[in-house]
Amino acid sequence: MTSTSDHVTERSPLRLPSYAVFAALLAAAGLPIYIHAPKFYVDEYGVSLAALGAVLFGLRLLDVVQDPLFGRLSEKLRDRRALAVGIGCAVMGGAMVGLFAVTPPIAPLIWFGLMLTLVFSGFSFLTINFYAQGVIKAGQLGGNGHLRLARWRETGALLGVCAAAIAPVVLGGVIGAPFAGFAVGFAVWAVLSVVMMQHEWDSGTAARSSGFRVVLQDTMARRLLLIAMVNAAPVAVSSTLFLFFVESRLDAPGLEGPLLLLFFLSAALASPIWSFLAERIGAKQALLFSMVVSIVSLGSAMFLGAGDWPYFAVICVVSGAALGADLTLLPAIFSKRMAKISPSAAEGFGLWAFVSKFTLAFAAVTLLPALDAVGFQSGTTDNSTQALGLLSLLYAAVPCALKAVAVLLLAATNLEET
C-alpha cells in the first residue's frame, strides 16, 4: 500500500499539464460563450437583446436545481468519473457545434436555448467533477498543493479563454464561417482533453460525501460562497457588455477580438504571479490588492468615448491582470476549505458552480433588456447619447460598486480559519 501511494504522489506533478488542458476546455465553454453567443444570434438571426437576456436568465434558473443535483450525481459516479466525464464532453462538444455551426432548424431563439442548455449542462457537470478531483490531486501534492494545482489549472483556464475569445476573429480571416470553425475546433479540443485526463479520475481515499448540509452549515464555506458570488458579478457585467462597449461606445469595430485577447492574456500571465504572491503575503492580502486595482482600472472606463481604444487597451491589461487573482486564489481557498469539511468536494463545487454562474444570468437578464429599453442597437453608430451613456454606466460604474462590496466582505473575513 505504501509503495502505491508513494508512486501516485511521485507521478502527480508530472500530470499537472493535463489539468491545464482540461481547464482550458471548460473555460472556452464558459465566459466566451456569454460574450460571443448573444451577439452572434443578434447579428445572424436578428434575435432581440431582451429575448436573449430572458433565455439566459431562464437557463440560470435551471441551474438553481441542476448544479446542486450535478454535485450529488458526481459523488454517486465518483468511481466511474472517467466514463461520466467522457459522456459530458461529448454532449458539450456536440451542442457547441449545434449552437454555432448548424443553421437553426427551428426558431433561432428556441434553438439558442436548447443548445445552450446542453452546453451549460455539460459545462456544469464537468466543472464540478474537475474541481472535486482537484481537491484529491492537491492532497497528493502536499504542502501548498492547492496553490500549485491552481497555478496550472487557472493559467490553463485563462489561456483557454484567450483562445476562445480570439478564435472567431482569427478564423474570420481564413474561412467564411468563423464561428462554425470555432465550434468544430472546440469539439476536437474536447477529445484531446478526455485523452489527456483519462488516468486522472481517481476517487482517492477521501470519505464519501455527507451531502450539502455539511457545506451549508459551515460558516466559512457560506462566507466564501457569498464572496465568490459578489466578486464574480463585476466580471459577469463587464463580460456581457464588452463587445457592445468596444463596438459602440469606443467606436472601434474590429478591435473587439484583439482587446479581448489582451484582457484575458493579461489575466493568464498574471495568474501564477498572484499565486506566488499569495504564498508570501497571504491570499487575503493579495486578493484585496487585486480588487482595489480592478476598481481603479475599470472605473476609469467611465470617461472613455469614441476613439479612446488605446486608453481602453491599457485598462484591459491592468484589469485583466487583476482578474487573474480572482480566478486563481478564490477557487484555491475554497478547495482548501472543502478538503477540511467535505473531502469529496463534489457537492461543495456544485454550489460553487451555481453561485459563479448565477451572476452571469443576473447580468444578462438586467443589462441587455435595460439597453434594449433605451433603444440601444448593436452593429450601428447611430445610438443616442442616452443609450451610450447607459452603456458606459453599466459597463464601468456598476462593476466597480459590486467589487467594492466584495472588498468589504473579504476584509471582514478571517481566512486563517481555512
CSV table of C-alpha atoms in Angstrom, one decimal:
chain,number,residue,atom,x,y,z
A,1,MET,CA,0.0,0.0,0.0
A,2,THR,CA,2.8,2.4,0.9
A,3,SER,CA,4.6,1.9,-2.4
A,4,THR,CA,1.4,2.5,-4.4
A,5,SER,CA,0.7,5.7,-2.5
A,6,ASP,CA,4.3,6.9,-3.0
A,7,HIS,CA,4.1,6.1,-6.6
A,8,VAL,CA,0.9,8.2,-7.0
A,9,THR,CA,2.4,11.1,-5.1
A,10,GLU,CA,5.6,11.0,-7.2
A,11,ARG,CA,3.9,11.0,-10.5
A,12,SER,CA,1.2,13.5,-9.6
A,13,PRO,CA,3.2,16.7,-10.6
A,14,LEU,CA,4.0,15.2,-14.0
A,15,ARG,CA,0.4,15.2,-14.9
A,16,LEU,CA,-0.4,18.8,-13.9
A,17,PRO,CA,-0.3,20.0,-17.6
A,18,SER,CA,-3.3,17.8,-18.3
A,19,TYR,CA,-5.3,19.8,-15.7
A,20,ALA,CA,-4.3,23.0,-17.7
A,21,VAL,CA,-5.6,21.5,-20.9
A,22,PHE,CA,-8.9,20.4,-19.4
A,23,ALA,CA,-9.3,23.7,-17.6
A,24,ALA,CA,-8.8,25.4,-21.0
A,25,LEU,CA,-11.6,23.4,-22.5
A,26,LEU,CA,-14.0,24.3,-19.7
A,27,ALA,CA,-13.0,28.0,-19.8
A,28,ALA,CA,-13.7,28.1,-23.5
A,29,ALA,CA,-17.2,26.9,-22.9
A,30,GLY,CA,-17.9,29.3,-20.1
A,31,LEU,CA,-17.4,33.1,-20.3
A,32,PRO,CA,-16.6,33.3,-24.0
A,33,ILE,CA,-20.0,31.8,-24.8
A,34,TYR,CA,-21.7,34.6,-22.9
A,35,ILE,CA,-19.6,37.1,-24.9
A,36,HIS,CA,-20.0,35.5,-28.4
A,37,ALA,CA,-23.4,33.8,-28.5
A,38,PRO,CA,-25.8,36.7,-27.8
A,39,LYS,CA,-24.1,38.9,-30.4
A,40,PHE,CA,-23.9,36.1,-32.9
A,41,TYR,CA,-27.6,35.4,-32.7
A,42,VAL,CA,-28.4,39.2,-32.8
A,43,ASP,CA,-26.3,39.7,-35.9
A,44,GLU,CA,-27.0,36.4,-37.8
A,45,TYR,CA,-30.7,35.8,-36.9
A,46,GLY,CA,-32.0,39.2,-35.7
A,47,VAL,CA,-33.0,37.9,-32.2
A,48,SER,CA,-33.7,40.8,-29.8
A,49,LEU,CA,-31.4,41.5,-26.9
A,50,ALA,CA,-34.3,41.4,-24.5
A,51,ALA,CA,-35.3,37.9,-25.7
A,52,LEU,CA,-31.7,36.6,-25.4
A,53,GLY,CA,-31.4,38.1,-21.9
A,54,ALA,CA,-34.6,36.3,-20.8
A,55,VAL,CA,-33.4,33.0,-22.2
A,56,LEU,CA,-30.0,33.3,-20.5
A,57,PHE,CA,-31.7,34.1,-17.2
A,58,GLY,CA,-34.0,31.1,-17.6
A,59,LEU,CA,-31.1,28.8,-18.2
A,60,ARG,CA,-29.5,30.0,-14.9
A,61,LEU,CA,-32.8,29.4,-13.1
A,62,LEU,CA,-32.4,25.8,-14.3
A,63,ASP,CA,-29.0,25.8,-12.6
A,64,VAL,CA,-30.7,26.6,-9.3
A,65,VAL,CA,-31.8,22.9,-9.3
A,66,GLN,CA,-29.4,21.5,-11.8
A,67,ASP,CA,-25.9,22.4,-10.4
A,68,PRO,CA,-26.6,21.0,-6.8
A,69,LEU,CA,-28.0,17.9,-8.4
A,70,PHE,CA,-25.0,17.5,-10.6
A,71,GLY,CA,-22.9,17.8,-7.5
A,72,ARG,CA,-24.7,14.9,-6.0
A,73,LEU,CA,-24.6,12.9,-9.2
A,74,SER,CA,-20.8,13.5,-9.4
A,75,GLU,CA,-20.4,12.0,-6.0
A,76,LYS,CA,-22.5,8.9,-6.9
A,77,LEU,CA,-20.4,8.4,-10.1
A,78,ARG,CA,-17.2,9.0,-8.3
A,79,ASP,CA,-15.8,5.6,-9.1
A,80,ARG,CA,-16.7,5.9,-12.8
A,81,ARG,CA,-15.7,9.5,-13.4
A,82,ALA,CA,-13.7,8.8,-16.5
A,83,LEU,CA,-16.7,7.4,-18.3
A,84,ALA,CA,-19.0,10.2,-16.9
A,85,VAL,CA,-16.6,12.9,-18.0
A,86,GLY,CA,-16.3,11.4,-21.5
A,87,ILE,CA,-20.0,11.5,-21.9
A,88,GLY,CA,-20.2,15.0,-20.6
A,89,CYS,CA,-17.5,16.2,-23.0
A,90,ALA,CA,-19.3,14.6,-25.9
A,91,VAL,CA,-22.6,16.4,-25.0
A,92,MET,CA,-20.9,19.7,-24.6
A,93,GLY,CA,-18.8,19.4,-27.8
A,94,GLY,CA,-21.8,18.3,-29.9
A,95,ALA,CA,-24.0,21.1,-28.5
A,96,MET,CA,-21.3,23.7,-29.3
A,97,VAL,CA,-21.3,22.6,-32.9
A,98,GLY,CA,-25.1,22.8,-32.9
A,99,LEU,CA,-25.0,26.3,-31.4
A,100,PHE,CA,-22.6,27.9,-33.9
A,101,ALA,CA,-22.2,25.5,-36.9
A,102,VAL,CA,-25.8,24.4,-37.6
A,103,THR,CA,-28.4,26.6,-39.1
A,104,PRO,CA,-31.3,26.5,-36.6
A,105,PRO,CA,-33.9,24.0,-37.8
A,106,ILE,CA,-36.5,25.7,-35.6
A,107,ALA,CA,-37.0,29.2,-34.3
A,108,PRO,CA,-33.5,30.6,-33.7
A,109,LEU,CA,-34.4,31.7,-30.1
A,110,ILE,CA,-35.6,28.2,-29.2
A,111,TRP,CA,-32.6,26.6,-30.8
A,112,PHE,CA,-30.3,29.0,-28.9
A,113,GLY,CA,-32.0,28.0,-25.7
A,114,LEU,CA,-31.8,24.2,-26.4
A,115,MET,CA,-28.1,24.2,-27.5
A,116,LEU,CA,-27.0,26.5,-24.6
A,117,THR,CA,-28.9,24.2,-22.2
A,118,LEU,CA,-26.8,21.3,-23.3
A,119,VAL,CA,-23.5,23.3,-23.4
A,120,PHE,CA,-24.0,24.7,-19.9
A,121,SER,CA,-25.3,21.4,-18.5
A,122,GLY,CA,-22.1,19.7,-19.8
A,123,PHE,CA,-20.1,22.6,-18.5
A,124,SER,CA,-21.6,22.4,-15.1
A,125,PHE,CA,-21.2,18.7,-14.7
A,126,LEU,CA,-17.6,18.7,-15.9
A,127,THR,CA,-16.6,21.7,-13.8
A,128,ILE,CA,-17.9,20.1,-10.7
A,129,ASN,CA,-16.1,16.8,-11.4
A,130,PHE,CA,-12.9,18.6,-12.3
A,131,TYR,CA,-12.7,20.8,-9.2
A,132,ALA,CA,-13.7,17.9,-6.9
A,133,GLN,CA,-10.9,15.9,-8.5
A,134,GLY,CA,-8.6,18.8,-7.9
A,135,VAL,CA,-9.1,18.5,-4.1
A,136,ILE,CA,-7.9,14.9,-4.3
A,137,LYS,CA,-5.0,15.9,-6.5
A,138,ALA,CA,-3.9,18.7,-4.3
A,139,GLY,CA,-3.8,16.3,-1.4
A,140,GLN,CA,-1.4,14.1,-3.3
A,141,LEU,CA,0.9,17.1,-4.0
A,142,GLY,CA,1.3,18.0,-0.3
A,143,GLY,CA,2.4,21.4,1.1
A,144,ASN,CA,0.9,24.2,-0.9
A,145,GLY,CA,-0.8,21.7,-3.2
A,146,HIS,CA,-3.9,23.7,-3.7
A,147,LEU,CA,-2.0,26.8,-4.8
A,148,ARG,CA,0.4,24.7,-7.0
A,149,LEU,CA,-2.6,23.0,-8.8
A,150,ALA,CA,-4.4,26.3,-9.0
A,151,ARG,CA,-1.4,27.8,-10.9
A,152,TRP,CA,-1.7,25.1,-13.6
A,153,ARG,CA,-5.4,24.9,-13.7
A,154,GLU,CA,-6.3,28.6,-13.7
A,155,THR,CA,-3.5,29.6,-16.0
A,156,GLY,CA,-4.8,26.9,-18.4
A,157,ALA,CA,-8.3,28.2,-18.0
A,158,LEU,CA,-7.3,31.7,-18.8
A,159,LEU,CA,-5.3,30.6,-21.8
A,160,GLY,CA,-8.5,28.8,-22.9
A,161,VAL,CA,-10.5,31.9,-22.5
A,162,CYS,CA,-7.9,33.8,-24.6
A,163,ALA,CA,-8.1,31.2,-27.4
A,164,ALA,CA,-11.9,31.2,-27.4
A,165,ALA,CA,-12.1,35.0,-27.3
A,166,ILE,CA,-9.8,35.5,-30.3
A,167,ALA,CA,-10.5,32.4,-32.3
A,168,PRO,CA,-13.6,33.7,-34.3
A,169,VAL,CA,-11.7,36.8,-35.2
A,170,VAL,CA,-8.6,34.9,-36.4
A,171,LEU,CA,-10.7,32.4,-38.2
A,172,GLY,CA,-12.7,35.2,-39.9
A,173,GLY,CA,-9.6,36.0,-42.0
A,174,VAL,CA,-9.3,32.4,-43.1
A,175,ILE,CA,-12.8,30.9,-43.5
A,176,GLY,CA,-16.2,32.2,-44.3
A,177,ALA,CA,-17.9,30.8,-41.2
A,178,PRO,CA,-15.5,31.6,-38.3
A,179,PHE,CA,-17.9,30.6,-35.5
A,180,ALA,CA,-18.5,27.2,-37.2
A,181,GLY,CA,-14.8,26.7,-37.3
A,182,PHE,CA,-14.5,27.6,-33.7
A,183,ALA,CA,-17.2,25.1,-32.7
A,184,VAL,CA,-15.5,22.3,-34.6
A,185,GLY,CA,-12.2,23.2,-33.1
A,186,PHE,CA,-13.8,23.1,-29.7
A,187,ALA,CA,-15.1,19.6,-30.3
A,188,VAL,CA,-11.6,18.4,-31.3
A,189,TRP,CA,-10.2,20.0,-28.2
A,190,ALA,CA,-12.7,18.1,-26.1
A,191,VAL,CA,-11.5,14.8,-27.4
A,192,LEU,CA,-7.9,15.8,-26.7
A,193,SER,CA,-8.8,16.8,-23.2
A,194,VAL,CA,-10.5,13.5,-22.5
A,195,VAL,CA,-7.5,11.5,-23.7
A,196,MET,CA,-5.0,13.6,-21.6
A,197,MET,CA,-7.1,13.3,-18.4
A,198,GLN,CA,-8.2,9.7,-18.7
A,199,HIS,CA,-5.9,8.4,-15.9
A,200,GLU,CA,-6.6,11.3,-13.5
A,201,TRP,CA,-10.1,10.5,-12.5
A,202,ASP,CA,-9.1,8.8,-9.2
A,203,SER,CA,-11.6,8.5,-6.5
A,204,GLY,CA,-8.8,8.8,-3.9
A,205,THR,CA,-9.1,7.8,-0.3
A,206,ALA,CA,-11.4,10.7,0.7
A,207,ALA,CA,-14.5,9.8,2.7
A,208,ARG,CA,-17.8,9.7,1.0
A,209,SER,CA,-19.8,12.9,0.9
A,210,SER,CA,-22.4,13.5,3.6
A,211,GLY,CA,-24.4,15.9,1.4
A,212,PHE,CA,-24.9,19.6,1.1
A,213,ARG,CA,-25.6,20.1,4.7
A,214,VAL,CA,-22.0,19.9,5.8
A,215,VAL,CA,-21.1,22.7,3.4
A,216,LEU,CA,-24.0,24.9,4.0
A,217,GLN,CA,-23.7,24.6,7.8
A,218,ASP,CA,-20.1,25.7,7.8
A,219,THR,CA,-19.8,29.4,8.4
A,220,MET,CA,-16.6,29.8,6.4
A,221,ALA,CA,-17.9,27.9,3.4
A,222,ARG,CA,-21.0,30.0,3.3
A,223,ARG,CA,-18.9,33.2,3.5
A,224,LEU,CA,-16.6,32.0,0.7
A,225,LEU,CA,-19.6,31.2,-1.5
A,226,LEU,CA,-21.0,34.7,-0.8
A,227,ILE,CA,-17.7,36.3,-1.6
A,228,ALA,CA,-17.4,34.3,-4.8
A,229,MET,CA,-20.9,35.3,-6.0
A,230,VAL,CA,-20.5,39.0,-5.3
A,231,ASN,CA,-16.9,39.1,-6.7
A,232,ALA,CA,-18.0,37.3,-9.9
A,233,ALA,CA,-20.7,39.8,-10.6
A,234,PRO,CA,-18.4,42.6,-11.9
A,235,VAL,CA,-16.8,40.2,-14.4
A,236,ALA,CA,-20.2,39.0,-15.4
A,237,VAL,CA,-21.4,42.5,-16.1
A,238,SER,CA,-18.3,43.7,-18.0
A,239,SER,CA,-18.1,40.5,-20.0
A,240,THR,CA,-21.7,40.6,-21.1
A,241,LEU,CA,-21.2,44.2,-22.4
A,242,PHE,CA,-17.6,44.0,-23.6
A,243,LEU,CA,-18.3,43.6,-27.3
A,244,PHE,CA,-21.1,46.2,-27.3
A,245,PHE,CA,-18.8,48.7,-25.4
A,246,VAL,CA,-15.9,48.4,-27.8
A,247,GLU,CA,-18.0,48.5,-30.9
A,248,SER,CA,-20.5,51.3,-30.0
A,249,ARG,CA,-19.0,53.3,-27.1
A,250,LEU,CA,-15.4,53.3,-28.3
A,251,ASP,CA,-16.5,53.2,-32.0
A,252,ALA,CA,-13.8,50.6,-32.6
A,253,PRO,CA,-15.5,47.8,-34.6
A,254,GLY,CA,-13.0,45.1,-35.4
A,255,LEU,CA,-10.9,45.6,-32.3
A,256,GLU,CA,-13.2,43.5,-30.0
A,257,GLY,CA,-11.1,40.4,-30.6
A,258,PRO,CA,-7.7,41.9,-30.0
A,259,LEU,CA,-8.8,43.7,-26.9
A,260,LEU,CA,-10.5,40.6,-25.5
A,261,LEU,CA,-7.3,38.7,-26.1
A,262,LEU,CA,-5.3,41.4,-24.4
A,263,PHE,CA,-7.6,41.3,-21.4
A,264,PHE,CA,-7.5,37.5,-20.9
A,265,LEU,CA,-3.9,37.1,-21.8
A,266,SER,CA,-3.0,39.6,-19.1
A,267,ALA,CA,-5.0,37.5,-16.7
A,268,ALA,CA,-3.3,34.3,-17.8
A,269,LEU,CA,0.2,35.8,-17.4
A,270,ALA,CA,-0.6,37.4,-14.0
A,271,SER,CA,-2.3,34.2,-12.6
A,272,PRO,CA,0.9,32.4,-11.5
A,273,ILE,CA,2.3,35.7,-10.2
A,274,TRP,CA,-0.7,36.1,-7.9
A,275,SER,CA,-0.3,32.5,-6.7
A,276,PHE,CA,3.4,33.1,-5.8
A,277,LEU,CA,2.5,36.4,-4.1
A,278,ALA,CA,-0.2,34.7,-2.1
A,279,GLU,CA,2.3,32.1,-0.8
A,280,ARG,CA,4.4,35.0,0.5
A,281,ILE,CA,2.0,37.7,1.8
A,282,GLY,CA,-1.2,35.6,2.2
A,283,ALA,CA,-4.2,35.0,-0.1
A,284,LYS,CA,-6.4,37.6,1.6
A,285,GLN,CA,-3.8,40.4,1.2
A,286,ALA,CA,-3.2,39.5,-2.4
A,287,LEU,CA,-6.9,39.4,-3.2
A,288,LEU,CA,-7.7,42.7,-1.6
A,289,PHE,CA,-4.9,44.4,-3.5
A,290,SER,CA,-6.1,42.9,-6.8
A,291,MET,CA,-9.7,44.1,-6.1
A,292,VAL,CA,-8.6,47.6,-5.5
A,293,VAL,CA,-6.6,47.6,-8.7
A,294,SER,CA,-9.6,46.3,-10.5
A,295,ILE,CA,-11.9,49.1,-9.2
A,296,VAL,CA,-9.4,51.8,-10.1
A,297,SER,CA,-8.8,50.5,-13.6
A,298,LEU,CA,-12.3,49.6,-14.6
A,299,GLY,CA,-13.8,52.7,-13.2
A,300,SER,CA,-11.7,54.8,-15.5
A,301,ALA,CA,-13.6,53.3,-18.5
A,302,MET,CA,-16.5,55.6,-17.5
A,303,PHE,CA,-14.7,58.5,-19.0
A,304,LEU,CA,-13.9,57.0,-22.4
A,305,GLY,CA,-15.6,57.8,-25.6
A,306,ALA,CA,-15.3,57.3,-29.4
A,307,GLY,CA,-11.7,56.7,-30.5
A,308,ASP,CA,-10.3,56.1,-27.0
A,309,TRP,CA,-9.5,52.5,-27.6
A,310,PRO,CA,-5.7,52.9,-26.9
A,311,TYR,CA,-6.6,54.0,-23.3
A,312,PHE,CA,-9.0,51.1,-23.1
A,313,ALA,CA,-6.2,48.7,-24.1
A,314,VAL,CA,-4.3,49.9,-21.0
A,315,ILE,CA,-7.4,49.3,-18.9
A,316,CYS,CA,-7.7,45.8,-20.4
A,317,VAL,CA,-4.1,45.0,-19.4
A,318,VAL,CA,-4.5,46.2,-15.8
A,319,SER,CA,-8.0,44.9,-15.1
A,320,GLY,CA,-7.1,41.6,-16.8
A,321,ALA,CA,-4.1,41.2,-14.5
A,322,ALA,CA,-6.4,41.8,-11.5
A,323,LEU,CA,-8.8,39.2,-12.8
A,324,GLY,CA,-6.0,36.6,-12.6
A,325,ALA,CA,-6.1,36.9,-8.8
A,326,ASP,CA,-9.8,36.3,-8.6
A,327,LEU,CA,-9.8,33.2,-10.8
A,328,THR,CA,-6.7,31.7,-9.2
A,329,LEU,CA,-6.9,32.4,-5.5
A,330,LEU,CA,-10.6,32.1,-4.6
A,331,PRO,CA,-11.0,28.5,-6.0
A,332,ALA,CA,-7.8,27.5,-4.2
A,333,ILE,CA,-9.1,28.9,-0.9
A,334,PHE,CA,-12.4,27.2,-1.3
A,335,SER,CA,-10.7,23.9,-2.3
A,336,LYS,CA,-8.6,24.1,0.9
A,337,ARG,CA,-11.8,24.6,3.0
A,338,MET,CA,-13.5,21.6,1.3
A,339,ALA,CA,-10.5,19.4,2.0
A,340,LYS,CA,-11.2,20.0,5.7
A,341,ILE,CA,-15.0,19.8,5.9
A,342,SER,CA,-16.1,17.8,2.9
A,343,PRO,CA,-13.1,16.0,1.3
A,344,SER,CA,-15.1,14.5,-1.6
A,345,ALA,CA,-15.9,18.2,-2.6
A,346,ALA,CA,-18.3,17.3,-5.4
A,347,GLU,CA,-21.4,18.8,-3.8
A,348,GLY,CA,-19.4,21.8,-2.5
A,349,PHE,CA,-18.4,22.6,-6.0
A,350,GLY,CA,-21.9,22.1,-7.2
A,351,LEU,CA,-22.8,25.1,-5.0
A,352,TRP,CA,-19.7,26.9,-6.2
A,353,ALA,CA,-20.7,26.4,-9.8
A,354,PHE,CA,-24.2,27.7,-9.1
A,355,VAL,CA,-23.2,30.9,-7.4
A,356,SER,CA,-20.5,31.6,-10.1
A,357,LYS,CA,-22.9,31.3,-13.0
A,358,PHE,CA,-25.9,32.9,-11.3
A,359,THR,CA,-24.1,36.3,-11.7
A,360,LEU,CA,-23.9,35.8,-15.4
A,361,ALA,CA,-27.6,35.2,-15.6
A,362,PHE,CA,-28.4,38.1,-13.5
A,363,ALA,CA,-26.2,40.3,-15.7
A,364,ALA,CA,-27.9,39.1,-18.8
A,365,VAL,CA,-31.5,39.5,-17.6
A,366,THR,CA,-30.9,43.0,-16.3
A,367,LEU,CA,-28.4,44.6,-18.5
A,368,LEU,CA,-29.5,43.5,-22.0
A,369,PRO,CA,-33.2,44.5,-21.5
A,370,ALA,CA,-32.1,47.8,-20.0
A,371,LEU,CA,-30.1,48.7,-23.1
A,372,ASP,CA,-32.9,47.5,-25.3
A,373,ALA,CA,-35.4,49.8,-23.4
A,374,VAL,CA,-33.4,52.9,-24.2
A,375,GLY,CA,-33.2,52.0,-27.9
A,376,PHE,CA,-29.6,50.7,-28.0
A,377,GLN,CA,-28.8,48.9,-31.2
A,378,SER,CA,-25.9,46.6,-31.9
A,379,GLY,CA,-23.8,47.0,-35.0
A,380,THR,CA,-24.7,50.7,-35.7
A,381,THR,CA,-23.1,54.0,-34.9
A,382,ASP,CA,-26.5,55.7,-34.7
A,383,ASN,CA,-27.1,55.2,-31.0
A,384,SER,CA,-28.4,58.1,-28.9
A,385,THR,CA,-26.3,59.9,-26.2
A,386,GLN,CA,-28.6,58.4,-23.6
A,387,ALA,CA,-28.1,54.8,-24.8
A,388,LEU,CA,-24.3,55.2,-25.0
A,389,GLY,CA,-24.2,56.9,-21.5
A,390,LEU,CA,-26.2,54.0,-20.0
A,391,LEU,CA,-23.8,51.6,-21.7
A,392,SER,CA,-20.8,53.3,-20.1
A,393,LEU,CA,-22.6,53.4,-16.7
A,394,LEU,CA,-23.5,49.7,-16.8
A,395,TYR,CA,-20.1,48.6,-18.1
A,396,ALA,CA,-17.9,50.5,-15.7
A,397,ALA,CA,-19.7,52.0,-12.7
A,398,VAL,CA,-21.9,49.0,-11.8
A,399,PRO,CA,-19.0,46.5,-11.7
A,400,CYS,CA,-17.0,48.9,-9.5
A,401,ALA,CA,-19.8,49.2,-7.0
A,402,LEU,CA,-20.2,45.4,-6.9
A,403,LYS,CA,-16.4,44.9,-6.5
A,404,ALA,CA,-16.4,47.4,-3.6
A,405,VAL,CA,-19.0,45.2,-1.8
A,406,ALA,CA,-16.7,42.2,-2.4
A,407,VAL,CA,-13.8,44.1,-0.9
A,408,LEU,CA,-15.8,44.8,2.3
A,409,LEU,CA,-16.9,41.1,2.6
A,410,LEU,CA,-13.4,39.8,2.2
A,411,ALA,CA,-11.9,42.4,4.5
A,412,ALA,CA,-14.3,41.2,7.2
A,413,THR,CA,-13.4,37.5,6.7
A,414,ASN,CA,-10.6,35.7,8.6
A,415,LEU,CA,-9.2,33.4,6.0
A,416,GLU,CA,-6.8,31.9,8.6
A,417,GLU,CA,-9.7,29.7,9.6
A,418,THR,CA,-9.4,27.9,6.3
